[in-house]
Amino acid sequence: MGQKTFLALVMFVMAYGLAATTFTVSQIPPSCNGDESLLTFCGPYMGNIHPNPTSDCCKAATSVFDKAMATGQGIRDLCNCLRVVGPVLRFQKEKMLSLPDVSRIKLSFSMELCIEG
């Protein structure tokens, strides 16, 4: 009985933490327009909830990065988006930096541009 209670408590804390660190649509910065799939599918990886990105995360990341690399403004917008939402959603710098490599995405820019301080 104690294990079930503990497991329920852990799940509650995780769900509460995730709910407390998500954006509503109106809170997503304008520069994230079109990047919602990256935040949705890769958030658990970049937030260190999952040890590895899912295939859905890698597909979303490929799409978002390809769109961003089409123009210089796209890269700026994506990086601005990640700089704003990363700290709020508690994205880990190492996970953000590693996402392109672990998803086998070749970038024309450094992810360091997208990391705040």
Tab-separated table of N, CA, C and O in Angstrom:
chain	number	residue	atom	x	y	z
A	1	MET	N	0.823	-1.199	0.000
A	1	MET	CA	0.000	0.000	0.000
A	1	MET	C	0.865	1.259	0.000
A	1	MET	O	0.544	2.223	-0.660
A	2	GLY	N	1.975	1.244	0.698
A	2	GLY	CA	2.856	2.396	0.772
A	2	GLY	C	3.456	2.744	-0.578
A	2	GLY	O	3.635	3.911	-0.897
A	3	GLN	N	3.774	1.721	-1.387
A	3	GLN	CA	4.355	1.963	-2.704
A	3	GLN	C	3.349	2.655	-3.624
A	3	GLN	O	3.714	3.536	-4.386
A	4	LYS	N	2.096	2.247	-3.553
A	4	LYS	CA	1.066	2.864	-4.381
A	4	LYS	C	0.874	4.326	-4.012
A	4	LYS	O	0.730	5.187	-4.867
A	5	THR	N	0.878	4.598	-2.721
A	5	THR	CA	0.729	5.975	-2.258
A	5	THR	C	1.908	6.818	-2.717
A	5	THR	O	1.740	7.944	-3.197
A	6	PHE	N	3.105	6.266	-2.574
A	6	PHE	CA	4.305	6.988	-2.995
A	6	PHE	C	4.278	7.249	-4.498
A	6	PHE	O	4.558	8.352	-4.954
A	7	LEU	N	3.925	6.219	-5.281
A	7	LEU	CA	3.854	6.375	-6.723
A	7	LEU	C	2.813	7.427	-7.108
A	7	LEU	O	3.052	8.263	-7.977
A	8	ALA	N	1.666	7.405	-6.456
A	8	ALA	CA	0.623	8.395	-6.734
A	8	ALA	C	1.116	9.798	-6.410
A	8	ALA	O	0.867	10.746	-7.153
A	9	LEU	N	1.839	9.942	-5.313
A	9	LEU	CA	2.386	11.243	-4.925
A	9	LEU	C	3.406	11.732	-5.951
A	9	LEU	O	3.378	12.894	-6.364
A	10	VAL	N	4.283	10.840	-6.384
A	10	VAL	CA	5.286	11.211	-7.377
A	10	VAL	C	4.612	11.642	-8.676
A	10	VAL	O	4.979	12.657	-9.280
A	11	MET	N	3.617	10.896	-9.108
A	11	MET	CA	2.911	11.244	-10.343
A	11	MET	C	2.188	12.578	-10.203
A	11	MET	O	2.168	13.383	-11.134
A	12	PHE	N	1.612	12.843	-9.052
A	12	PHE	CA	0.933	14.115	-8.821
A	12	PHE	C	1.930	15.268	-8.906
A	12	PHE	O	1.668	16.282	-9.555
A	13	VAL	N	3.067	15.111	-8.261
A	13	VAL	CA	4.080	16.170	-8.265
A	13	VAL	C	4.578	16.422	-9.691
A	13	VAL	O	4.726	17.567	-10.113
A	14	MET	N	4.808	15.353	-10.459
A	14	MET	CA	5.262	15.516	-11.841
A	14	MET	C	4.201	16.212	-12.688
A	14	MET	O	4.509	17.119	-13.463
A	15	ALA	N	2.954	15.801	-12.545
A	15	ALA	CA	1.871	16.419	-13.313
A	15	ALA	C	1.698	17.878	-12.927
A	15	ALA	O	1.515	18.741	-13.784
A	16	TYR	N	1.776	18.172	-11.646
A	16	TYR	CA	1.644	19.549	-11.188
A	16	TYR	C	2.789	20.396	-11.738
A	16	TYR	O	2.583	21.511	-12.221
A	17	GLY	N	4.000	19.859	-11.677
A	17	GLY	CA	5.157	20.594	-12.187
A	17	GLY	C	5.040	20.872	-13.668
A	17	GLY	O	5.351	21.959	-14.138
A	18	LEU	N	4.567	19.889	-14.427
A	18	LEU	CA	4.394	20.085	-15.856
A	18	LEU	C	3.300	21.110	-16.133
A	18	LEU	O	3.453	21.989	-16.969
A	19	ALA	N	2.201	21.026	-15.398
A	19	ALA	CA	1.099	21.971	-15.590
A	19	ALA	C	1.518	23.384	-15.215
A	19	ALA	O	1.107	24.353	-15.849
A	20	ALA	N	2.352	23.513	-14.210
A	20	ALA	CA	2.774	24.834	-13.745
A	20	ALA	C	3.795	25.473	-14.674
A	20	ALA	O	4.060	26.658	-14.575
A	21	THR	N	4.393	24.681	-15.566
A	21	THR	CA	5.444	25.222	-16.434
A	21	THR	C	5.057	25.168	-17.902
A	21	THR	O	5.904	25.079	-18.766
A	22	THR	N	3.758	25.205	-18.199
A	22	THR	CA	3.343	25.223	-19.600
A	22	THR	C	2.749	26.586	-19.929
A	22	THR	O	2.271	27.294	-19.051
A	23	PHE	N	2.806	26.932	-21.194
A	23	PHE	CA	2.255	28.180	-21.666
A	23	PHE	C	0.837	27.951	-22.156
A	23	PHE	O	0.528	26.919	-22.717
A	24	THR	N	-0.001	28.970	-21.989
A	24	THR	CA	-1.264	28.961	-22.714
A	24	THR	C	-0.960	29.539	-24.085
A	24	THR	O	0.083	30.173	-24.285
A	25	VAL	N	-1.852	29.348	-25.016
A	25	VAL	CA	-1.616	29.841	-26.378
A	25	VAL	C	-1.353	31.337	-26.377
A	25	VAL	O	-0.478	31.822	-27.088
A	26	SER	N	-2.055	32.079	-25.559
A	26	SER	CA	-1.877	33.529	-25.542
A	26	SER	C	-0.540	33.945	-24.943
A	26	SER	O	-0.098	35.063	-25.150
A	27	GLN	N	0.111	33.041	-24.186
A	27	GLN	CA	1.386	33.374	-23.559
A	27	GLN	C	2.591	33.035	-24.432
A	27	GLN	O	3.696	33.444	-24.127
A	28	ILE	N	2.381	32.263	-25.484
A	28	ILE	CA	3.502	31.889	-26.340
A	28	ILE	C	3.950	33.130	-27.108
A	28	ILE	O	3.134	33.800	-27.737
A	29	PRO	N	5.234	33.447	-27.029
A	29	PRO	CA	5.723	34.654	-27.707
A	29	PRO	C	5.459	34.604	-29.206
A	29	PRO	O	5.495	33.531	-29.817
A	30	PRO	N	5.228	35.769	-29.834
A	30	PRO	CA	4.971	35.813	-31.281
A	30	PRO	C	6.095	35.169	-32.098
A	30	PRO	O	5.841	34.607	-33.150
A	31	SER	N	7.323	35.255	-31.599
A	31	SER	CA	8.437	34.666	-32.350
A	31	SER	C	8.359	33.139	-32.380
A	31	SER	O	9.060	32.502	-33.158
A	32	CYS	N	7.495	32.545	-31.554
A	32	CYS	CA	7.329	31.083	-31.553
A	32	CYS	C	6.261	30.630	-32.538
A	32	CYS	O	5.951	29.440	-32.597
A	33	ASN	N	5.709	31.553	-33.301
A	33	ASN	CA	4.665	31.220	-34.253
A	33	ASN	C	5.155	30.123	-35.202
A	33	ASN	O	6.121	30.313	-35.918
A	34	GLY	N	4.507	28.977	-35.162
A	34	GLY	CA	4.902	27.846	-35.992
A	34	GLY	C	5.861	26.889	-35.326
A	34	GLY	O	6.170	25.840	-35.869
A	35	ASP	N	6.348	27.242	-34.146
A	35	ASP	CA	7.307	26.397	-33.432
A	35	ASP	C	6.657	25.597	-32.309
A	35	ASP	O	7.342	24.932	-31.536
A	36	GLU	N	5.333	25.653	-32.222
A	36	GLU	CA	4.624	25.001	-31.120
A	36	GLU	C	4.888	23.499	-31.080
A	36	GLU	O	4.978	22.912	-29.998
A	37	SER	N	5.036	22.873	-32.238
A	37	SER	CA	5.272	21.425	-32.243
A	37	SER	C	6.607	21.086	-31.597
A	37	SER	O	6.731	20.072	-30.906
A	38	LEU	N	7.602	21.939	-31.781
A	38	LEU	CA	8.895	21.723	-31.133
A	38	LEU	C	8.734	21.790	-29.617
A	38	LEU	O	9.243	20.933	-28.887
A	39	LEU	N	8.016	22.805	-29.144
A	39	LEU	CA	7.809	22.954	-27.705
A	39	LEU	C	6.995	21.791	-27.142
A	39	LEU	O	7.287	21.285	-26.065
A	40	THR	N	5.982	21.373	-27.883
A	40	THR	CA	5.101	20.307	-27.411
A	40	THR	C	5.802	18.959	-27.383
A	40	THR	O	5.799	18.274	-26.369
A	41	PHE	N	6.401	18.583	-28.516
A	41	PHE	CA	6.967	17.240	-28.625
A	41	PHE	C	8.363	17.108	-28.029
A	41	PHE	O	8.763	16.017	-27.622
A	42	CYS	N	9.125	18.199	-27.999
A	42	CYS	CA	10.496	18.132	-27.484
A	42	CYS	C	10.639	18.701	-26.082
A	42	CYS	O	11.688	18.580	-25.465
A	43	GLY	N	9.570	19.325	-25.582
A	43	GLY	CA	9.617	19.875	-24.225
A	43	GLY	C	10.015	18.856	-23.171
A	43	GLY	O	10.874	19.143	-22.334
A	44	PRO	N	9.440	17.656	-23.194
A	44	PRO	CA	9.831	16.667	-22.185
A	44	PRO	C	11.312	16.272	-22.260
A	44	PRO	O	11.933	16.004	-21.242
A	45	TYR	N	11.876	16.262	-23.459
A	45	TYR	CA	13.306	15.965	-23.589
A	45	TYR	C	14.145	17.151	-23.114
A	45	TYR	O	15.037	16.998	-22.292
A	46	MET	N	13.834	18.344	-23.629
A	46	MET	CA	14.638	19.517	-23.265
A	46	MET	C	14.460	19.896	-21.807
A	46	MET	O	15.340	20.505	-21.209
A	47	GLY	N	13.329	19.531	-21.232
A	47	GLY	CA	13.097	19.778	-19.816
A	47	GLY	C	13.633	18.676	-18.918
A	47	GLY	O	13.424	18.685	-17.714
A	48	ASN	N	14.321	17.708	-19.523
A	48	ASN	CA	14.963	16.610	-18.801
A	48	ASN	C	13.966	15.679	-18.114
A	48	ASN	O	14.283	15.045	-17.119
A	49	ILE	N	12.741	15.608	-18.651
A	49	ILE	CA	11.757	14.665	-18.140
A	49	ILE	C	11.991	13.307	-18.790
A	49	ILE	O	11.886	12.275	-18.145
A	50	HIS	N	12.328	13.318	-20.106
A	50	HIS	CA	12.659	12.098	-20.837
A	50	HIS	C	14.149	12.110	-21.153
A	50	HIS	O	14.688	13.158	-21.526
A	51	PRO	N	14.815	10.962	-21.031
A	51	PRO	CA	16.259	10.935	-21.300
A	51	PRO	C	16.614	11.077	-22.772
A	51	PRO	O	17.711	11.517	-23.108
A	52	ASN	N	15.678	10.705	-23.653
A	52	ASN	CA	15.933	10.760	-25.092
A	52	ASN	C	14.735	11.381	-25.795
A	52	ASN	O	13.605	11.225	-25.333
A	53	PRO	N	14.972	12.046	-26.929
A	53	PRO	CA	13.836	12.598	-27.671
A	53	PRO	C	13.036	11.480	-28.334
A	53	PRO	O	13.596	10.457	-28.738
A	54	THR	N	11.742	11.669	-28.443
A	54	THR	CA	10.888	10.703	-29.132
A	54	THR	C	11.009	10.919	-30.637
A	54	THR	O	11.532	11.951	-31.084
A	55	SER	N	10.496	9.982	-31.399
A	55	SER	CA	10.518	10.159	-32.860
A	55	SER	C	9.658	11.358	-33.254
A	55	SER	O	9.998	12.085	-34.198
A	56	ASP	N	8.555	11.586	-32.519
A	56	ASP	CA	7.723	12.772	-32.799
A	56	ASP	C	8.501	14.054	-32.538
A	56	ASP	O	8.359	15.037	-33.271
A	57	CYS	N	9.319	14.063	-31.504
A	57	CYS	CA	10.157	15.224	-31.210
A	57	CYS	C	11.120	15.469	-32.360
A	57	CYS	O	11.243	16.601	-32.841
A	58	CYS	N	11.791	14.428	-32.813
A	58	CYS	CA	12.772	14.592	-33.887
A	58	CYS	C	12.109	15.052	-35.182
A	58	CYS	O	12.664	15.880	-35.902
A	59	LYS	N	10.908	14.538	-35.466
A	59	LYS	CA	10.178	14.984	-36.660
A	59	LYS	C	9.812	16.458	-36.542
A	59	LYS	O	9.969	17.237	-37.489
A	60	ALA	N	9.298	16.847	-35.376
A	60	ALA	CA	8.926	18.254	-35.159
A	60	ALA	C	10.163	19.144	-35.232
A	60	ALA	O	10.131	20.221	-35.840
A	61	ALA	N	11.253	18.709	-34.601
A	61	ALA	CA	12.481	19.502	-34.607
A	61	ALA	C	13.002	19.669	-36.037
A	61	ALA	O	13.412	20.766	-36.428
A	62	THR	N	12.971	18.613	-36.819
A	62	THR	CA	13.422	18.691	-38.214
A	62	THR	C	12.603	19.720	-38.975
A	62	THR	O	13.149	20.579	-39.681
A	63	SER	N	11.298	19.658	-38.810
A	63	SER	CA	10.414	20.595	-39.501
A	63	SER	C	10.677	22.034	-39.069
A	63	SER	O	10.804	22.938	-39.910
A	64	VAL	N	10.763	22.258	-37.773
A	64	VAL	CA	10.956	23.621	-37.248
A	64	VAL	C	12.331	24.159	-37.632
A	64	VAL	O	12.455	25.312	-38.061
A	65	PHE	N	13.373	23.333	-37.503
A	65	PHE	CA	14.714	23.795	-37.861
A	65	PHE	C	14.822	24.066	-39.359
A	65	PHE	O	15.434	25.046	-39.769
A	66	ASP	N	14.229	23.207	-40.185
A	66	ASP	CA	14.256	23.443	-41.633
A	66	ASP	C	13.570	24.757	-41.987
A	66	ASP	O	14.070	25.532	-42.801
A	67	LYS	N	12.420	24.998	-41.361
A	67	LYS	CA	11.699	26.249	-41.604
A	67	LYS	C	12.548	27.449	-41.162
A	67	LYS	O	12.647	28.443	-41.872
A	68	ALA	N	13.183	27.324	-40.013
A	68	ALA	CA	14.001	28.422	-39.490
A	68	ALA	C	15.193	28.705	-40.396
A	68	ALA	O	15.537	29.863	-40.634
A	69	MET	N	15.814	27.640	-40.906
A	69	MET	CA	17.018	27.826	-41.721
A	69	MET	C	16.716	28.376	-43.111
A	69	MET	O	17.636	28.764	-43.831
A	70	ALA	N	15.445	28.441	-43.471
A	70	ALA	CA	15.080	28.985	-44.787
A	70	ALA	C	15.397	30.481	-44.892
A	70	ALA	O	15.651	30.987	-45.977
A	71	THR	N	15.381	31.172	-43.739
A	71	THR	CA	15.698	32.609	-43.733
A	71	THR	C	16.467	32.956	-42.466
A	71	THR	O	16.350	32.286	-41.439
A	72	GLY	N	17.229	34.005	-42.539
A	72	GLY	CA	17.928	34.489	-41.346
A	72	GLY	C	16.947	34.905	-40.265
A	72	GLY	O	17.181	34.686	-39.079
A	73	GLN	N	15.824	35.493	-40.675
A	73	GLN	CA	14.811	35.909	-39.703
A	73	GLN	C	14.216	34.686	-39.002
A	73	GLN	O	13.896	34.743	-37.825
A	74	GLY	N	14.091	33.588	-39.714
A	74	GLY	CA	13.563	32.367	-39.122
A	74	GLY	C	14.446	31.856	-38.007
A	74	GLY	O	13.959	31.421	-36.945
A	75	ILE	N	15.753	31.917	-38.202
A	75	ILE	CA	16.697	31.499	-37.157
A	75	ILE	C	16.587	32.439	-35.971
A	75	ILE	O	16.533	32.002	-34.821
A	76	ARG	N	16.533	33.743	-36.231
A	76	ARG	CA	16.403	34.720	-35.136
A	76	ARG	C	15.118	34.474	-34.350
A	76	ARG	O	15.122	34.500	-33.122
A	77	ASP	N	14.014	34.243	-35.064
A	77	ASP	CA	12.738	34.007	-34.383
A	77	ASP	C	12.775	32.743	-33.536
A	77	ASP	O	12.310	32.738	-32.395
A	78	LEU	N	13.316	31.663	-34.092
A	78	LEU	CA	13.407	30.417	-33.332
A	78	LEU	C	14.263	30.609	-32.086
A	78	LEU	O	13.888	30.198	-30.992
A	79	CYS	N	15.411	31.250	-32.250
A	79	CYS	CA	16.295	31.462	-31.092
A	79	CYS	C	15.635	32.373	-30.057
A	79	CYS	O	15.742	32.124	-28.857
A	80	ASN	N	14.944	33.422	-30.514
A	80	ASN	CA	14.220	34.285	-29.570
A	80	ASN	C	13.163	33.488	-28.822
A	80	ASN	O	12.987	33.646	-27.615
A	81	CYS	N	12.462	32.624	-29.537
A	81	CYS	CA	11.442	31.779	-28.917
A	81	CYS	C	12.070	30.915	-27.824
A	81	CYS	O	11.594	30.888	-26.682
A	82	LEU	N	13.150	30.225	-28.161
A	82	LEU	CA	13.781	29.327	-27.190
A	82	LEU	C	14.394	30.084	-26.017
A	82	LEU	O	14.379	29.593	-24.885
A	83	ARG	N	14.905	31.293	-26.267
A	83	ARG	CA	15.456	32.089	-25.168
A	83	ARG	C	14.370	32.519	-24.187
A	83	ARG	O	14.612	32.625	-22.994
A	84	VAL	N	13.170	32.770	-24.699
A	84	VAL	CA	12.064	33.194	-23.838
A	84	VAL	C	11.447	32.005	-23.109
A	84	VAL	O	11.271	32.039	-21.898
A	85	VAL	N	11.114	30.961	-23.841
A	85	VAL	CA	10.388	29.853	-23.217
A	85	VAL	C	11.296	28.881	-22.475
A	85	VAL	O	10.856	28.226	-21.528
A	86	GLY	N	12.557	28.788	-22.886
A	86	GLY	CA	13.472	27.839	-22.248
A	86	GLY	C	13.538	27.957	-20.734
A	86	GLY	O	13.327	26.975	-20.019
A	87	PRO	N	13.814	29.148	-20.208
A	87	PRO	CA	13.880	29.278	-18.746
A	87	PRO	C	12.531	29.026	-18.062
A	87	PRO	O	12.487	28.434	-16.980
A	88	VAL	N	11.451	29.455	-18.686
A	88	VAL	CA	10.125	29.277	-18.079
A	88	VAL	C	9.757	27.802	-18.005
A	88	VAL	O	9.219	27.327	-17.007
A	89	LEU	N	10.068	27.071	-19.079
A	89	LEU	CA	9.753	25.644	-19.116
A	89	LEU	C	10.882	24.782	-18.549
A	89	LEU	O	10.834	23.568	-18.615
A	90	ARG	N	11.889	25.442	-18.022
A	90	ARG	CA	13.020	24.769	-17.375
A	90	ARG	C	13.760	23.831	-18.327
A	90	ARG	O	14.150	22.728	-17.951
A	91	PHE	N	13.941	24.286	-19.565
A	91	PHE	CA	14.713	23.512	-20.517
A	91	PHE	C	16.162	23.511	-20.058
A	91	PHE	O	16.685	24.542	-19.626
A	92	GLN	N	16.814	22.376	-20.174
A	92	GLN	CA	18.210	22.233	-19.789
A	92	GLN	C	19.105	22.605	-20.970
A	92	GLN	O	18.895	22.132	-22.094
A	93	LYS	N	20.093	23.440	-20.715
A	93	LYS	CA	20.984	23.920	-21.771
A	93	LYS	C	21.599	22.756	-22.554
A	93	LYS	O	21.622	22.758	-23.777
A	94	GLU	N	22.081	21.748	-21.840
A	94	GLU	CA	22.735	20.616	-22.500
A	94	GLU	C	21.770	19.884	-23.430
A	94	GLU	O	22.149	19.446	-24.511
A	95	LYS	N	20.512	19.754	-23.005
A	95	LYS	CA	19.522	19.058	-23.827
A	95	LYS	C	19.167	19.888	-25.057
A	95	LYS	O	19.003	19.350	-26.145
A	96	MET	N	19.063	21.194	-24.885
A	96	MET	CA	18.764	22.066	-26.023
A	96	MET	C	19.901	22.001	-27.043
A	96	MET	O	19.660	21.918	-28.247
A	97	LEU	N	21.133	22.032	-26.547
A	97	LEU	CA	22.283	21.990	-27.438
A	97	LEU	C	22.403	20.650	-28.156
A	97	LEU	O	22.840	20.593	-29.308
A	98	SER	N	22.015	19.576	-27.490
A	98	SER	CA	22.198	18.242	-28.063
A	98	SER	C	21.062	17.817	-28.987
A	98	SER	O	21.217	16.862	-29.761
A	99	LEU	N	19.915	18.499	-28.930
A	99	LEU	CA	18.750	18.066	-29.703
A	99	LEU	C	19.044	17.856	-31.191
A	99	LEU	O	18.690	16.805	-31.740
A	100	PRO	N	19.691	18.800	-31.880
A	100	PRO	CA	19.951	18.550	-33.302
A	100	PRO	C	20.789	17.284	-33.546
A	100	PRO	O	20.475	16.500	-34.437
A	101	ASP	N	21.812	17.084	-32.755
A	101	ASP	CA	22.671	15.911	-32.954
A	101	ASP	C	21.938	14.601	-32.667
A	101	ASP	O	22.026	13.668	-33.455
A	102	VAL	N	21.233	14.534	-31.544
A	102	VAL	CA	20.559	13.277	-31.212
A	102	VAL	C	19.391	13.003	-32.149
A	102	VAL	O	18.977	11.846	-32.291
A	103	SER	N	18.878	14.045	-32.804
A	103	SER	CA	17.802	13.861	-33.786
A	103	SER	C	18.350	13.780	-35.210
A	103	SER	O	17.582	13.731	-36.163
A	104	ARG	N	19.677	13.807	-35.325
A	104	ARG	CA	20.363	13.714	-36.619
A	104	ARG	C	19.943	14.822	-37.585
A	104	ARG	O	19.618	14.588	-38.736
A	105	ILE	N	19.971	16.051	-37.059
A	105	ILE	CA	19.624	17.227	-37.855
A	105	ILE	C	20.886	18.060	-38.036
A	105	ILE	O	21.554	18.390	-37.057
A	106	LYS	N	21.203	18.380	-39.262
A	106	LYS	CA	22.366	19.224	-39.545
A	106	LYS	C	21.896	20.670	-39.630
A	106	LYS	O	21.046	21.004	-40.454
A	107	LEU	N	22.436	21.495	-38.754
A	107	LEU	CA	22.048	22.905	-38.704
A	107	LEU	C	23.061	23.774	-39.432
A	107	LEU	O	24.250	23.464	-39.463
A	108	SER	N	22.589	24.890	-39.958
A	108	SER	CA	23.474	25.876	-40.590
A	108	SER	C	23.843	26.981	-39.587
A	108	SER	O	24.458	27.960	-39.968
A	109	PHE	N	23.454	26.791	-38.330
A	109	PHE	CA	23.753	27.759	-37.275
A	109	PHE	C	24.038	26.999	-35.982
A	109	PHE	O	23.723	25.828	-35.865
A	110	SER	N	24.646	27.672	-35.046
A	110	SER	CA	24.969	27.053	-33.767
A	110	SER	C	23.790	27.217	-32.801
A	110	SER	O	23.256	28.321	-32.665
A	111	MET	N	23.431	26.162	-32.136
A	111	MET	CA	22.366	26.235	-31.130
A	111	MET	C	22.763	27.154	-29.982
A	111	MET	O	21.903	27.601	-29.230
A	112	GLU	N	24.029	27.438	-29.836
A	112	GLU	CA	24.472	28.376	-28.792
A	112	GLU	C	23.772	29.725	-28.955
A	112	GLU	O	23.542	30.420	-27.965
A	113	LEU	N	23.420	30.085	-30.195
A	113	LEU	CA	22.703	31.338	-30.441
A	113	LEU	C	21.336	31.349	-29.771
A	113	LEU	O	20.778	32.410	-29.524
A	114	CYS	N	20.794	30.160	-29.519
A	114	CYS	CA	19.448	30.035	-28.994
A	114	CYS	C	19.398	29.846	-27.476
A	114	CYS	O	18.331	29.643	-26.908
A	115	ILE	N	20.556	29.887	-26.850
A	115	ILE	CA	20.628	29.657	-25.399
A	115	ILE	C	20.910	30.979	-24.714
A	115	ILE	O	21.821	31.707	-25.081
A	116	GLU	N	20.110	31.253	-23.711
A	116	GLU	CA	20.313	32.487	-22.948
A	116	GLU	C	21.433	32.290	-21.941
A	116	GLU	O	21.434	31.302	-21.216
A	117	GLY	N	22.345	33.243	-21.918
A	117	GLY	CA	23.433	33.306	-20.956
A	117	GLY	C	23.964	32.026	-20.575
A	117	GLY	O	24.624	31.593	-19.816
